[in-house]
Amino acid sequence: MDFPTGAAAFRSPLARQLFRIEGVQSIFFGPDFITVTKENEELDWNLLKPVIYATIMDFFASGLPLYTEETPSGEAGSEEDDEVVAMIKELLGTRIRPTVQEDGGDIIYKGFEDGIVQLKLQGSCTSCPSSSVTLKNGIQNKL
């Protein structure tokens, strides 16, 4: 789940708590990781990291739910999965998404129309200077 701003964090008590930390720009919850992006390069991770870590640990010790209401899956569900779409999703899920998740991000399938695959980069991928290279050389070539 991607929280690019504090306003987007209304469904997650943990995300709201993390946005209270000065210097936090965005938050992304992956399947087994949390990516926190800082506002600028001048902020020192050595100062931010202990506060972020303590907030996460205290939250999980509290037993509160990660989300306060049902969350969308992020996948476009209205179109029928024809053979091409099924192959695209399979490739994304097995070869592309795990690689992107290793770097603290995620890639979400949004749709396929007129030969164009629509994807959304989340987490650390949204602010990464290499994201366009990842899209062009990594993902586009595989698709």
Coordinates of N, CA and C in Angstrom, one line a residue:
M1 N 0.9 -1.2 0.0 CA 0.0 0.0 0.0 C 0.9 1.2 0.0
D2 N 0.6 2.1 -0.9 CA 1.4 3.3 -1.1 C 0.8 4.5 -0.4
F3 N 1.6 5.3 0.4 CA 1.1 6.5 1.0 C 2.1 7.6 0.6
P4 N 1.8 8.3 -0.6 CA 2.7 9.3 -1.0 C 2.6 10.6 -0.2
T5 N 1.5 10.8 0.5 CA 1.4 12.0 1.4 C 0.7 11.6 2.7
G6 N 0.8 12.5 3.7 CA 0.1 12.2 4.9 C -1.4 12.1 4.8
A7 N -1.9 12.8 3.9 CA -3.4 12.8 3.6 C -3.8 11.4 3.2
A8 N -3.0 10.7 2.4 CA -3.3 9.4 1.9 C -3.3 8.3 3.0
A9 N -2.7 8.7 4.2 CA -2.6 7.7 5.2 C -3.8 7.5 6.2
F10 N -4.9 8.1 5.8 CA -6.1 8.1 6.7 C -6.5 6.7 7.1
R11 N -6.2 5.6 6.2 CA -6.7 4.3 6.5 C -5.7 3.5 7.3
S12 N -4.5 4.0 7.6 CA -3.5 3.2 8.3 C -3.0 4.0 9.6
P13 N -3.3 3.5 10.8 CA -2.8 4.1 12.0 C -1.2 4.2 12.0
L14 N -0.6 3.1 11.5 CA 0.9 3.1 11.5 C 1.4 4.2 10.5
A15 N 0.8 4.3 9.3 CA 1.3 5.3 8.4 C 1.1 6.7 9.0
R16 N 0.0 6.9 9.6 CA -0.3 8.2 10.3 C 0.8 8.6 11.3
Q17 N 1.1 7.5 12.1 CA 2.2 7.8 13.1 C 3.5 8.1 12.5
L18 N 3.8 7.4 11.4 CA 5.1 7.6 10.7 C 5.2 9.0 10.1
F19 N 4.1 9.5 9.6 CA 4.1 10.8 9.0 C 4.2 11.9 10.0
R20 N 4.0 11.6 11.3 CA 4.2 12.6 12.4 C 5.7 12.8 12.6
I21 N 6.5 12.0 12.1 CA 8.0 12.1 12.3 C 8.5 13.2 11.3
E22 N 9.1 14.2 11.8 CA 9.6 15.3 11.0 C 10.7 14.7 10.0
G23 N 10.4 15.0 8.7 CA 11.4 14.6 7.7 C 10.8 13.4 6.8
V24 N 9.7 12.8 7.2 CA 9.2 11.7 6.4 C 8.4 12.3 5.3
Q25 N 8.7 11.8 4.1 CA 8.0 12.3 2.9 C 6.9 11.4 2.4
S26 N 7.2 10.1 2.3 CA 6.3 9.1 1.9 C 6.6 7.7 2.5
I27 N 5.5 6.9 2.5 CA 5.6 5.6 3.1 C 5.0 4.5 2.2
F28 N 5.6 3.3 2.2 CA 5.1 2.3 1.3 C 5.2 1.0 2.2
F29 N 4.0 0.2 2.2 CA 4.0 -1.1 2.9 C 4.1 -2.1 1.8
G30 N 5.2 -2.9 1.8 CA 5.3 -4.0 0.9 C 4.8 -5.3 1.6
P31 N 4.9 -6.4 1.0 CA 4.4 -7.7 1.6 C 5.1 -8.0 2.9
D32 N 6.4 -7.7 3.0 CA 7.2 -8.0 4.2 C 8.3 -7.0 4.5
F33 N 8.0 -5.7 4.1 CA 8.9 -4.6 4.3 C 8.1 -3.3 4.4
I34 N 8.8 -2.3 4.9 CA 8.2 -0.9 4.9 C 9.3 0.0 4.4
T35 N 8.9 0.8 3.4 CA 9.8 1.8 2.8 C 9.4 3.2 3.3
V36 N 10.4 3.9 3.9 CA 10.1 5.3 4.3 C 11.1 6.1 3.5
T37 N 10.5 7.2 2.8 CA 11.3 8.1 2.0 C 11.4 9.4 2.8
K38 N 12.7 9.9 2.9 CA 12.8 11.2 3.6 C 12.7 12.3 2.7
E39 N 12.4 13.5 3.3 CA 12.0 14.7 2.5 C 13.2 15.2 1.6
N40 N 14.4 15.2 2.1 CA 15.5 15.7 1.4 C 16.8 15.0 1.8
E41 N 17.8 15.2 1.0 CA 19.1 14.5 1.2 C 19.8 15.0 2.4
E42 N 19.5 16.3 2.9 CA 20.2 16.9 4.0 C 19.9 16.1 5.3
L43 N 18.7 15.5 5.4 CA 18.3 14.8 6.6 C 19.2 13.6 6.8
D44 N 19.6 13.3 8.0 CA 20.5 12.3 8.3 C 19.7 11.0 8.7
W45 N 19.9 9.9 7.9 CA 19.3 8.6 8.2 C 19.6 8.2 9.7
N46 N 20.8 8.5 10.1 CA 21.3 8.1 11.5 C 20.4 8.7 12.5
L47 N 19.8 9.8 12.3 CA 18.9 10.5 13.2 C 17.4 10.0 13.0
L48 N 17.0 9.8 11.8 CA 15.7 9.4 11.4 C 15.4 7.9 11.8
K49 N 16.3 7.1 11.5 CA 16.1 5.6 11.6 C 15.7 5.2 13.0
P50 N 16.3 5.6 14.0 CA 15.9 5.1 15.4 C 14.5 5.5 15.7
V51 N 14.0 6.7 15.3 CA 12.7 7.2 15.6 C 11.7 6.4 14.8
I52 N 12.0 6.1 13.5 CA 11.1 5.4 12.6 C 11.0 3.9 13.1
Y53 N 12.2 3.3 13.5 CA 12.2 2.0 13.9 C 11.4 1.8 15.2
A54 N 11.6 2.8 16.2 CA 10.8 2.7 17.4 C 9.3 2.9 17.2
T55 N 8.9 3.7 16.3 CA 7.5 3.9 16.0 C 6.9 2.6 15.4
I56 N 7.6 2.0 14.5 CA 7.1 0.7 14.0 C 7.0 -0.4 15.0
M57 N 8.1 -0.5 15.9 CA 8.1 -1.6 16.9 C 6.9 -1.3 17.9
D58 N 6.8 -0.1 18.3 CA 5.7 0.3 19.3 C 4.3 0.0 18.7
F59 N 4.2 0.3 17.4 CA 2.9 0.1 16.8 C 2.5 -1.4 16.8
F60 N 3.5 -2.2 16.4 CA 3.2 -3.7 16.3 C 3.0 -4.3 17.7
A61 N 3.7 -3.7 18.7 CA 3.5 -4.2 20.0 C 2.1 -3.8 20.6
S62 N 1.5 -2.7 20.0 CA 0.2 -2.3 20.5 C -1.0 -3.2 20.1
G63 N -0.8 -3.9 19.0 CA -1.8 -4.8 18.6 C -2.9 -4.1 17.7
L64 N -2.7 -2.9 17.4 CA -3.6 -2.2 16.5 C -3.6 -2.8 15.1
P65 N -4.7 -2.7 14.4 CA -4.7 -3.2 13.0 C -3.9 -2.2 12.1
L66 N -3.2 -2.8 11.1 CA -2.5 -2.0 10.1 C -3.3 -1.1 9.3
Y67 N -4.6 -1.5 9.0 CA -5.5 -0.7 8.2 C -6.8 -0.7 9.0
T68 N -7.5 0.4 8.9 CA -8.8 0.6 9.7 C -10.0 0.2 8.9
E69 N -9.9 0.0 7.6 CA -11.0 -0.5 6.7 C -10.4 -1.3 5.6
E70 N -11.3 -1.9 4.8 CA -10.8 -2.7 3.7 C -10.1 -1.8 2.7
T71 N -8.9 -2.4 2.2 CA -8.1 -1.6 1.3 C -8.2 -2.2 -0.1
P72 N -8.1 -1.4 -1.1 CA -8.1 -2.0 -2.5 C -6.8 -2.8 -2.7
S73 N -6.9 -3.7 -3.6 CA -5.8 -4.6 -4.0 C -4.8 -3.9 -4.9
G74 N -5.2 -2.8 -5.5 CA -4.3 -2.1 -6.5 C -4.4 -2.7 -7.9
E75 N -5.1 -3.7 -8.1 CA -5.1 -4.3 -9.4 C -6.4 -3.9 -10.1
A76 N -6.4 -3.7 -11.4 CA -7.6 -3.4 -12.1 C -8.4 -4.7 -12.2
G77 N -9.6 -4.7 -11.7 CA -10.4 -5.9 -11.7 C -11.5 -5.9 -12.6
S78 N -11.8 -4.9 -13.4 CA -13.0 -4.8 -14.2 C -12.8 -5.5 -15.6
E79 N -11.6 -5.6 -16.1 CA -11.4 -6.2 -17.4 C -11.2 -7.7 -17.3
E80 N -11.6 -8.4 -18.3 CA -11.5 -9.8 -18.3 C -10.0 -10.2 -18.6
D81 N -9.6 -11.2 -17.9 CA -8.2 -11.7 -18.1 C -8.1 -12.6 -19.3
D82 N -7.9 -12.0 -20.4 CA -7.6 -12.8 -21.6 C -6.2 -13.3 -21.5
E83 N -5.8 -14.1 -22.5 CA -4.5 -14.8 -22.5 C -3.4 -13.8 -22.4
V84 N -3.4 -12.7 -23.1 CA -2.3 -11.7 -23.1 C -2.2 -11.1 -21.7
V85 N -3.3 -10.7 -21.1 CA -3.3 -10.0 -19.8 C -2.8 -11.0 -18.8
A86 N -3.2 -12.3 -18.9 CA -2.8 -13.3 -18.0 C -1.3 -13.5 -18.1
M87 N -0.7 -13.5 -19.3 CA 0.7 -13.6 -19.5 C 1.5 -12.4 -18.9
I88 N 0.9 -11.2 -19.1 CA 1.5 -10.0 -18.5 C 1.6 -10.1 -17.0
K89 N 0.5 -10.4 -16.4 CA 0.4 -10.5 -15.0 C 1.3 -11.6 -14.4
E90 N 1.4 -12.7 -15.1 CA 2.3 -13.8 -14.7 C 3.8 -13.3 -14.8
L91 N 4.2 -12.6 -15.8 CA 5.5 -12.1 -16.0 C 5.8 -11.1 -14.9
L92 N 4.9 -10.2 -14.6 CA 5.1 -9.2 -13.6 C 5.2 -9.8 -12.2
G93 N 4.4 -10.8 -11.9 CA 4.4 -11.4 -10.6 C 5.6 -12.3 -10.3
T94 N 6.1 -13.0 -11.4 CA 7.2 -13.9 -11.2 C 8.6 -13.4 -11.5
R95 N 8.7 -12.4 -12.4 CA 10.0 -12.0 -12.8 C 10.3 -10.6 -12.5
I96 N 9.3 -9.7 -12.5 CA 9.6 -8.3 -12.4 C 9.3 -7.8 -11.0
R97 N 8.2 -8.1 -10.4 CA 7.8 -7.6 -9.1 C 8.8 -8.0 -8.0
P98 N 9.3 -9.3 -8.0 CA 10.2 -9.6 -6.9 C 11.5 -8.8 -7.0
T99 N 12.0 -8.5 -8.2 CA 13.2 -7.7 -8.3 C 12.9 -6.3 -7.8
V100 N 11.8 -5.7 -8.2 CA 11.5 -4.3 -7.7 C 11.3 -4.3 -6.2
Q101 N 10.7 -5.3 -5.7 CA 10.4 -5.4 -4.2 C 11.7 -5.5 -3.4
E102 N 12.8 -6.1 -4.0 CA 14.1 -6.2 -3.4 C 14.7 -4.8 -3.1
D103 N 14.3 -3.8 -3.9 CA 14.8 -2.5 -3.7 C 13.8 -1.6 -3.0
G104 N 12.8 -2.2 -2.3 CA 11.9 -1.4 -1.5 C 10.7 -0.8 -2.2
G105 N 10.4 -1.3 -3.4 CA 9.3 -0.7 -4.1 C 8.4 -1.8 -4.5
D106 N 7.5 -1.5 -5.4 CA 6.5 -2.4 -6.0 C 6.0 -1.9 -7.3
I107 N 5.5 -2.8 -8.1 CA 4.9 -2.4 -9.4 C 3.5 -3.1 -9.4
I108 N 2.6 -2.3 -9.8 CA 1.2 -2.7 -9.8 C 0.6 -2.6 -11.2
Y109 N 0.0 -3.7 -11.7 CA -0.7 -3.8 -13.0 C -1.9 -3.0 -12.9
K110 N -2.1 -2.0 -13.8 CA -3.3 -1.2 -13.8 C -4.2 -1.4 -15.0
G111 N -3.7 -2.0 -16.1 CA -4.5 -2.3 -17.3 C -3.7 -2.5 -18.5
F112 N -4.4 -3.0 -19.6 CA -3.8 -3.2 -20.9 C -4.8 -2.8 -21.9
E113 N -4.4 -1.9 -22.8 CA -5.4 -1.4 -23.8 C -4.6 -0.9 -25.0
D114 N -5.0 -1.4 -26.2 CA -4.4 -1.0 -27.5 C -2.9 -1.3 -27.5
G115 N -2.5 -2.4 -26.9 CA -1.1 -2.8 -26.9 C -0.2 -2.1 -25.9
I116 N -0.8 -1.3 -25.0 CA -0.1 -0.5 -24.0 C -0.4 -1.1 -22.6
V117 N 0.6 -1.5 -21.9 CA 0.5 -1.9 -20.5 C 0.6 -0.7 -19.6
Q118 N -0.3 -0.6 -18.7 CA -0.3 0.5 -17.7 C 0.1 -0.1 -16.4
L119 N 1.2 0.5 -15.8 CA 1.7 0.1 -14.5 C 1.8 1.3 -13.6
K120 N 2.0 1.0 -12.3 CA 2.2 2.0 -11.3 C 3.4 1.6 -10.5
L121 N 4.4 2.4 -10.4 CA 5.5 2.2 -9.5 C 5.2 2.8 -8.1
Q122 N 5.5 2.0 -7.1 CA 5.3 2.5 -5.7 C 6.5 2.4 -4.9
G123 N 6.4 2.9 -3.7 CA 7.5 2.8 -2.7 C 8.8 3.6 -3.2
S124 N 9.9 3.0 -2.9 CA 11.2 3.7 -3.3 C 11.3 3.9 -4.7
C125 N 10.6 3.2 -5.6 CA 10.7 3.4 -7.0 C 10.2 4.7 -7.5
T126 N 9.3 5.3 -6.8 CA 8.7 6.6 -7.2 C 9.7 7.7 -7.2
S127 N 10.7 7.7 -6.3 CA 11.7 8.7 -6.1 C 13.0 8.4 -6.7
C128 N 13.2 7.2 -7.2 CA 14.4 6.7 -7.7 C 14.8 7.3 -9.0
P129 N 16.0 7.8 -9.1 CA 16.4 8.4 -10.4 C 16.5 7.4 -11.5
S130 N 16.6 6.1 -11.2 CA 16.7 5.0 -12.2 C 15.4 4.4 -12.6
S131 N 14.3 5.0 -12.1 CA 13.0 4.4 -12.4 C 12.7 4.4 -13.9
S132 N 13.0 5.4 -14.6 CA 12.8 5.4 -16.1 C 13.6 4.4 -16.8
V133 N 14.9 4.2 -16.3 CA 15.7 3.1 -16.9 C 15.1 1.8 -16.6
T134 N 14.6 1.6 -15.3 CA 14.0 0.3 -15.0 C 12.8 0.0 -15.9
L135 N 12.0 1.1 -16.1 CA 10.8 0.9 -17.0 C 11.2 0.5 -18.4
K136 N 12.1 1.3 -18.9 CA 12.5 1.1 -20.4 C 13.3 -0.2 -20.6
N137 N 14.4 -0.3 -19.9 CA 15.3 -1.4 -20.1 C 14.9 -2.7 -19.5
G138 N 14.4 -2.6 -18.3 CA 14.0 -3.8 -17.6 C 12.6 -4.4 -17.9
I139 N 11.6 -3.6 -17.7 CA 10.3 -4.0 -17.8 C 9.8 -4.1 -19.3
Q140 N 10.0 -3.0 -20.0 CA 9.5 -2.9 -21.4 C 10.2 -4.0 -22.2
N141 N 11.5 -4.3 -22.0 CA 12.1 -5.3 -22.8 C 11.6 -6.7 -22.5
K142 N 11.3 -7.0 -21.2 CA 10.7 -8.3 -20.8 C 9.3 -8.5 -21.4
L143 N 8.5 -7.4 -21.4 CA 7.2 -7.5 -21.9 C 7.2 -7.7 -23.4

